[in-house]
Amino acid sequence: MYPILYFAGRPIGTYTLCAIVGILLAGWYACRAARVRKQDENEVIILLLVSVVGILLGSHLLYALTNLGPLLIAWQESAGQGFMLRLEAVAPYVGGAVFYGGLLGGLAAGALYLRIRRLPFAAYADIAAPAIPLFHAFGRIGCFLGGCCYGIPWEGGITYTRALTPEANGVARFPVQLLESALLFALFFLLAALFRRGALRGKLLALYLAVYAVLRFLLEFLRGDAIRGVYFGLSTSQWISLAILLALGVAALARACARRRARASA
């Protein structure tokens, strides 16, 4: 595909370009949604910026954990060299990003900010819920153009010749990035419609997490890139998807039990 484009003679990665578009549109939507729910737009902007820090830290941290074995080997083999050289040796194993790490890091940072500012978590979570898949959908288009997160070999697929990931080249592959992008756009429109109607107030973020966990678990079977971690036949993202679904289920059960106790004591 086209991993790099040139503007005024300067190179820019297509993933970076798509991510910027996604961030801007997600920010625009979140500010618009804040006005609908009569929340402070400035707080939304600050919340997004704080979340971006969590996204960057979380995405790189999970990537490093996914490649912990090779990372430790590279660190040990570079023993005796200067600190900067050792950092260069492990850079390939920490320079990538994993979406789930970014998602969890961003949610943690955002929740911490809301707690410090004593802002209503449910209201801002509803605002953020549709914005997340909107941003992610453009990110997956960037993955497709750059050749990362590529799919399994498929006769009717697309053959990369200039992908930044060498393993993607020369093999017809299923465009799993575009499939995920289409599903994420559909999820955005669903959540945005629910938000506009005032349905499921305070529960839109949980709905997003549940739906995406199911989608991601299934889509992982169509992924062909090896740098995802595989444990007991499932990838890192599949295990995280299962953990998220379990946590949501436990939380829903706990709320149901609390309501039942409240009715019994009333």
Coordinates of C-alpha atoms in Angstrom, one line a residue:
M1 CA 0.0 0.0 0.0
Y2 CA 1.2 3.5 0.8
P3 CA 3.0 3.6 4.2
I4 CA 4.5 7.0 3.5
L5 CA 3.2 10.1 1.7
Y6 CA 5.1 13.2 0.8
F7 CA 3.9 16.8 1.5
A8 CA 6.1 19.6 0.3
G9 CA 8.9 17.1 -0.2
R10 CA 8.6 15.9 3.4
P11 CA 7.6 12.3 4.3
I12 CA 4.7 11.6 6.6
G13 CA 3.5 8.2 7.6
T14 CA 0.0 7.4 6.5
Y15 CA -0.8 5.8 9.9
T16 CA 0.2 9.1 11.6
L17 CA -2.0 11.0 9.1
C18 CA -5.0 8.8 9.7
A19 CA -4.5 8.9 13.5
I20 CA -4.4 12.7 13.4
V21 CA -7.6 12.8 11.4
G22 CA -9.2 10.3 13.8
I23 CA -8.1 12.3 16.9
L24 CA -9.5 15.6 15.4
L25 CA -12.8 14.0 14.5
A26 CA -13.1 12.2 17.8
G27 CA -12.4 15.5 19.6
W28 CA -14.9 17.4 17.5
Y29 CA -17.6 14.8 18.3
A30 CA -16.8 14.7 22.0
C31 CA -17.0 18.5 22.3
R32 CA -20.3 18.5 20.4
A33 CA -21.6 15.7 22.6
A34 CA -20.6 17.7 25.7
R35 CA -22.8 20.6 24.6
V36 CA -25.7 18.2 24.2
R37 CA -25.3 16.9 27.8
K38 CA -24.5 20.4 29.1
Q39 CA -21.0 19.5 30.2
D40 CA -17.9 21.7 30.1
E41 CA -16.2 21.5 26.7
N42 CA -12.9 22.7 28.1
E43 CA -13.0 19.8 30.6
V44 CA -13.6 17.4 27.7
I45 CA -10.6 18.8 25.8
I46 CA -8.3 18.4 28.9
L47 CA -9.7 15.0 29.5
L48 CA -8.8 13.9 26.0
L49 CA -5.3 15.3 26.3
V50 CA -4.8 13.5 29.6
S51 CA -6.1 10.3 28.1
V52 CA -3.7 10.6 25.2
V53 CA -0.8 10.5 27.7
G54 CA -2.3 7.3 29.1
I55 CA -2.8 5.9 25.6
L56 CA 0.8 6.4 24.6
L57 CA 2.2 4.9 27.8
G58 CA -0.3 2.0 27.9
S59 CA 0.1 1.1 24.2
H60 CA 3.9 0.9 24.3
L61 CA 3.9 -0.8 27.7
L62 CA 1.7 -3.7 26.5
Y63 CA 3.7 -3.9 23.3
A64 CA 6.9 -4.3 25.4
L65 CA 5.2 -6.9 27.6
T66 CA 4.0 -8.8 24.5
N67 CA 7.6 -9.0 23.3
L68 CA 9.1 -9.4 26.8
G69 CA 11.2 -12.5 25.9
P70 CA 13.0 -11.0 22.9
L71 CA 13.3 -7.7 24.7
L72 CA 15.1 -9.3 27.7
I73 CA 17.4 -11.3 25.3
A74 CA 18.3 -8.1 23.4
W75 CA 19.0 -6.3 26.7
Q76 CA 21.2 -9.1 28.0
E77 CA 23.1 -9.5 24.7
S78 CA 23.9 -5.8 24.6
A79 CA 25.4 -6.0 28.1
G80 CA 28.7 -4.1 28.3
Q81 CA 27.7 -1.6 25.7
G82 CA 26.8 2.0 26.5
F83 CA 23.3 2.8 27.8
M84 CA 22.2 4.5 24.6
L85 CA 23.4 1.5 22.5
R86 CA 21.5 -0.8 24.8
L87 CA 18.4 1.3 24.3
E88 CA 18.8 1.0 20.5
A89 CA 19.0 -2.8 20.9
V90 CA 15.7 -3.0 22.6
A91 CA 14.0 -0.2 20.7
P92 CA 12.3 -2.6 18.2
Y93 CA 10.6 -4.4 21.1
V94 CA 9.2 -1.3 22.7
G95 CA 8.6 1.1 19.7
G96 CA 5.3 -0.5 18.6
A97 CA 1.9 0.0 20.1
V98 CA -1.0 -2.3 21.1
F99 CA -4.5 -0.9 21.0
Y100 CA -5.8 -2.6 24.1
G101 CA -2.8 -1.2 26.1
G102 CA -3.6 2.3 24.8
L103 CA -7.3 1.8 25.6
L104 CA -6.8 0.7 29.1
G105 CA -4.1 3.3 29.7
G106 CA -6.3 6.0 28.3
L107 CA -9.3 4.9 30.4
A108 CA -7.2 4.8 33.6
A109 CA -5.7 8.2 33.0
G110 CA -9.2 9.7 32.1
A111 CA -10.8 8.1 35.2
L112 CA -8.1 9.5 37.4
Y113 CA -8.5 13.0 36.0
L114 CA -12.3 12.8 36.5
R115 CA -11.8 11.7 40.1
I116 CA -9.3 14.5 40.8
R117 CA -11.6 17.1 39.3
R118 CA -14.7 15.5 40.9
L119 CA -16.5 15.4 37.6
P120 CA -19.4 12.9 36.9
F121 CA -17.7 9.8 35.5
A122 CA -20.9 8.4 33.9
A123 CA -21.6 11.6 32.0
Y124 CA -18.1 11.9 30.5
A125 CA -17.9 8.2 29.9
D126 CA -21.1 8.4 27.7
I127 CA -19.4 11.3 25.8
A128 CA -16.2 9.3 25.3
A129 CA -17.8 6.0 24.3
P130 CA -18.7 6.9 20.7
A131 CA -15.5 8.9 20.2
I132 CA -13.2 5.9 20.9
P133 CA -14.3 3.7 18.0
L134 CA -14.4 6.8 15.7
F135 CA -10.8 7.4 16.4
H136 CA -9.9 3.7 16.2
A137 CA -11.6 3.3 12.8
F138 CA -9.3 5.8 11.2
G139 CA -6.4 4.2 13.0
R140 CA -7.2 0.9 11.4
I141 CA -7.3 2.5 8.0
G142 CA -3.8 3.8 8.7
C143 CA -2.8 0.2 9.7
F144 CA -4.0 -1.0 6.3
L145 CA -2.2 1.7 4.4
G146 CA 1.0 1.1 6.4
G147 CA 0.9 -2.7 6.2
C148 CA 0.9 -3.4 10.0
C149 CA -1.7 -5.5 11.8
Y150 CA -2.0 -7.5 8.6
G151 CA -4.3 -10.4 8.0
I152 CA -3.9 -14.1 7.3
P153 CA -2.9 -15.4 3.9
W154 CA -6.0 -15.4 1.5
E155 CA -6.1 -16.1 -2.2
G156 CA -8.5 -13.2 -2.8
G157 CA -6.6 -10.8 -0.6
I158 CA -4.3 -7.9 -1.1
T159 CA -0.5 -8.3 -1.7
Y160 CA 1.7 -5.8 0.0
T161 CA 5.0 -4.8 -1.7
R162 CA 6.0 -1.8 0.4
A163 CA 4.7 -2.5 3.8
L164 CA 6.8 -1.2 6.7
T165 CA 6.5 -4.7 8.3
P166 CA 8.7 -6.9 6.0
E167 CA 6.7 -10.1 6.8
A168 CA 3.6 -8.6 5.3
N169 CA 5.0 -8.3 1.8
G170 CA 4.8 -10.7 -1.0
V171 CA 1.7 -12.7 0.3
A172 CA -1.9 -12.1 -0.6
R173 CA -3.6 -11.3 2.7
F174 CA -7.1 -10.8 4.1
P175 CA -7.7 -7.0 4.7
V176 CA -8.6 -7.5 8.3
Q177 CA -7.8 -3.9 9.1
L178 CA -10.5 -2.6 6.7
L179 CA -13.0 -5.1 8.1
E180 CA -12.3 -3.9 11.6
S181 CA -12.5 -0.3 10.5
A182 CA -15.9 -0.9 9.0
L183 CA -17.2 -2.6 12.2
L184 CA -15.8 0.3 14.3
F185 CA -17.6 2.9 12.1
A186 CA -20.8 0.9 12.6
L187 CA -20.2 0.7 16.4
F188 CA -19.6 4.5 16.4
F189 CA -22.9 5.2 14.6
L190 CA -24.7 2.8 17.0
L191 CA -23.3 4.5 20.1
A192 CA -23.9 8.0 18.7
A193 CA -27.5 7.1 18.0
L194 CA -28.0 5.8 21.5
F195 CA -26.3 8.9 23.0
R196 CA -28.5 11.2 20.9
R197 CA -31.7 9.4 22.1
G198 CA -30.6 9.4 25.7
A199 CA -30.7 5.7 25.8
L200 CA -28.6 3.6 28.2
R201 CA -27.3 6.7 30.1
G202 CA -24.2 5.9 32.0
K203 CA -23.8 2.5 30.3
L204 CA -22.5 3.4 26.8
L205 CA -18.9 2.9 27.7
A206 CA -19.6 -0.5 29.1
L207 CA -21.6 -1.3 25.9
Y208 CA -18.6 -0.2 23.8
L209 CA -16.2 -2.3 25.8
A210 CA -18.4 -5.4 25.6
V211 CA -19.1 -5.2 21.9
Y212 CA -15.6 -4.4 20.9
A213 CA -14.3 -7.2 23.1
V214 CA -16.4 -9.7 21.2
L215 CA -15.4 -8.2 17.8
R216 CA -11.7 -8.2 18.7
F217 CA -11.8 -11.7 19.9
L218 CA -13.2 -12.9 16.6
L219 CA -11.1 -10.6 14.4
E220 CA -7.9 -12.0 16.0
F221 CA -8.5 -15.3 14.2
L222 CA -8.1 -13.3 10.9
R223 CA -4.8 -11.7 12.0
G224 CA -1.6 -12.9 10.4
D225 CA 1.0 -10.9 12.3
A226 CA 3.0 -12.9 14.7
I227 CA 3.9 -10.0 17.1
R228 CA 0.8 -10.3 19.2
G229 CA 1.7 -12.9 21.8
V230 CA 0.1 -16.3 21.8
Y231 CA -0.7 -18.1 25.0
F232 CA -2.6 -21.4 25.1
G233 CA -3.7 -20.8 21.6
L234 CA -5.1 -17.3 22.1
S235 CA -3.5 -14.0 21.5
T236 CA -2.8 -11.3 24.1
S237 CA -5.8 -9.3 22.8
Q238 CA -8.1 -12.3 23.0
W239 CA -7.2 -12.9 26.6
I240 CA -7.8 -9.2 27.4
S241 CA -11.1 -9.4 25.6
L242 CA -12.2 -12.3 27.8
A243 CA -11.0 -10.5 30.9
I244 CA -13.0 -7.4 29.9
L245 CA -16.1 -9.5 29.3
L246 CA -15.6 -11.2 32.7
A247 CA -15.1 -7.9 34.5
L248 CA -18.2 -6.4 32.9
G249 CA -20.2 -9.5 33.8
V250 CA -19.1 -9.4 37.4
A251 CA -19.8 -5.7 37.7
A252 CA -23.3 -6.2 36.3
L253 CA -24.0 -9.1 38.7
A254 CA -22.7 -7.0 41.6
R255 CA -25.1 -4.1 40.6
A256 CA -28.0 -6.5 40.3
C257 CA -27.3 -7.9 43.8
A258 CA -27.0 -4.4 45.3
R259 CA -30.4 -3.5 43.8
R260 CA -32.0 -6.6 45.1
R261 CA -30.7 -5.9 48.6
A262 CA -31.9 -2.3 48.4
R263 CA -35.4 -3.5 47.4
A264 CA -35.4 -6.1 50.2
S265 CA -34.4 -3.5 52.8
A266 CA -36.9 -0.8 51.5

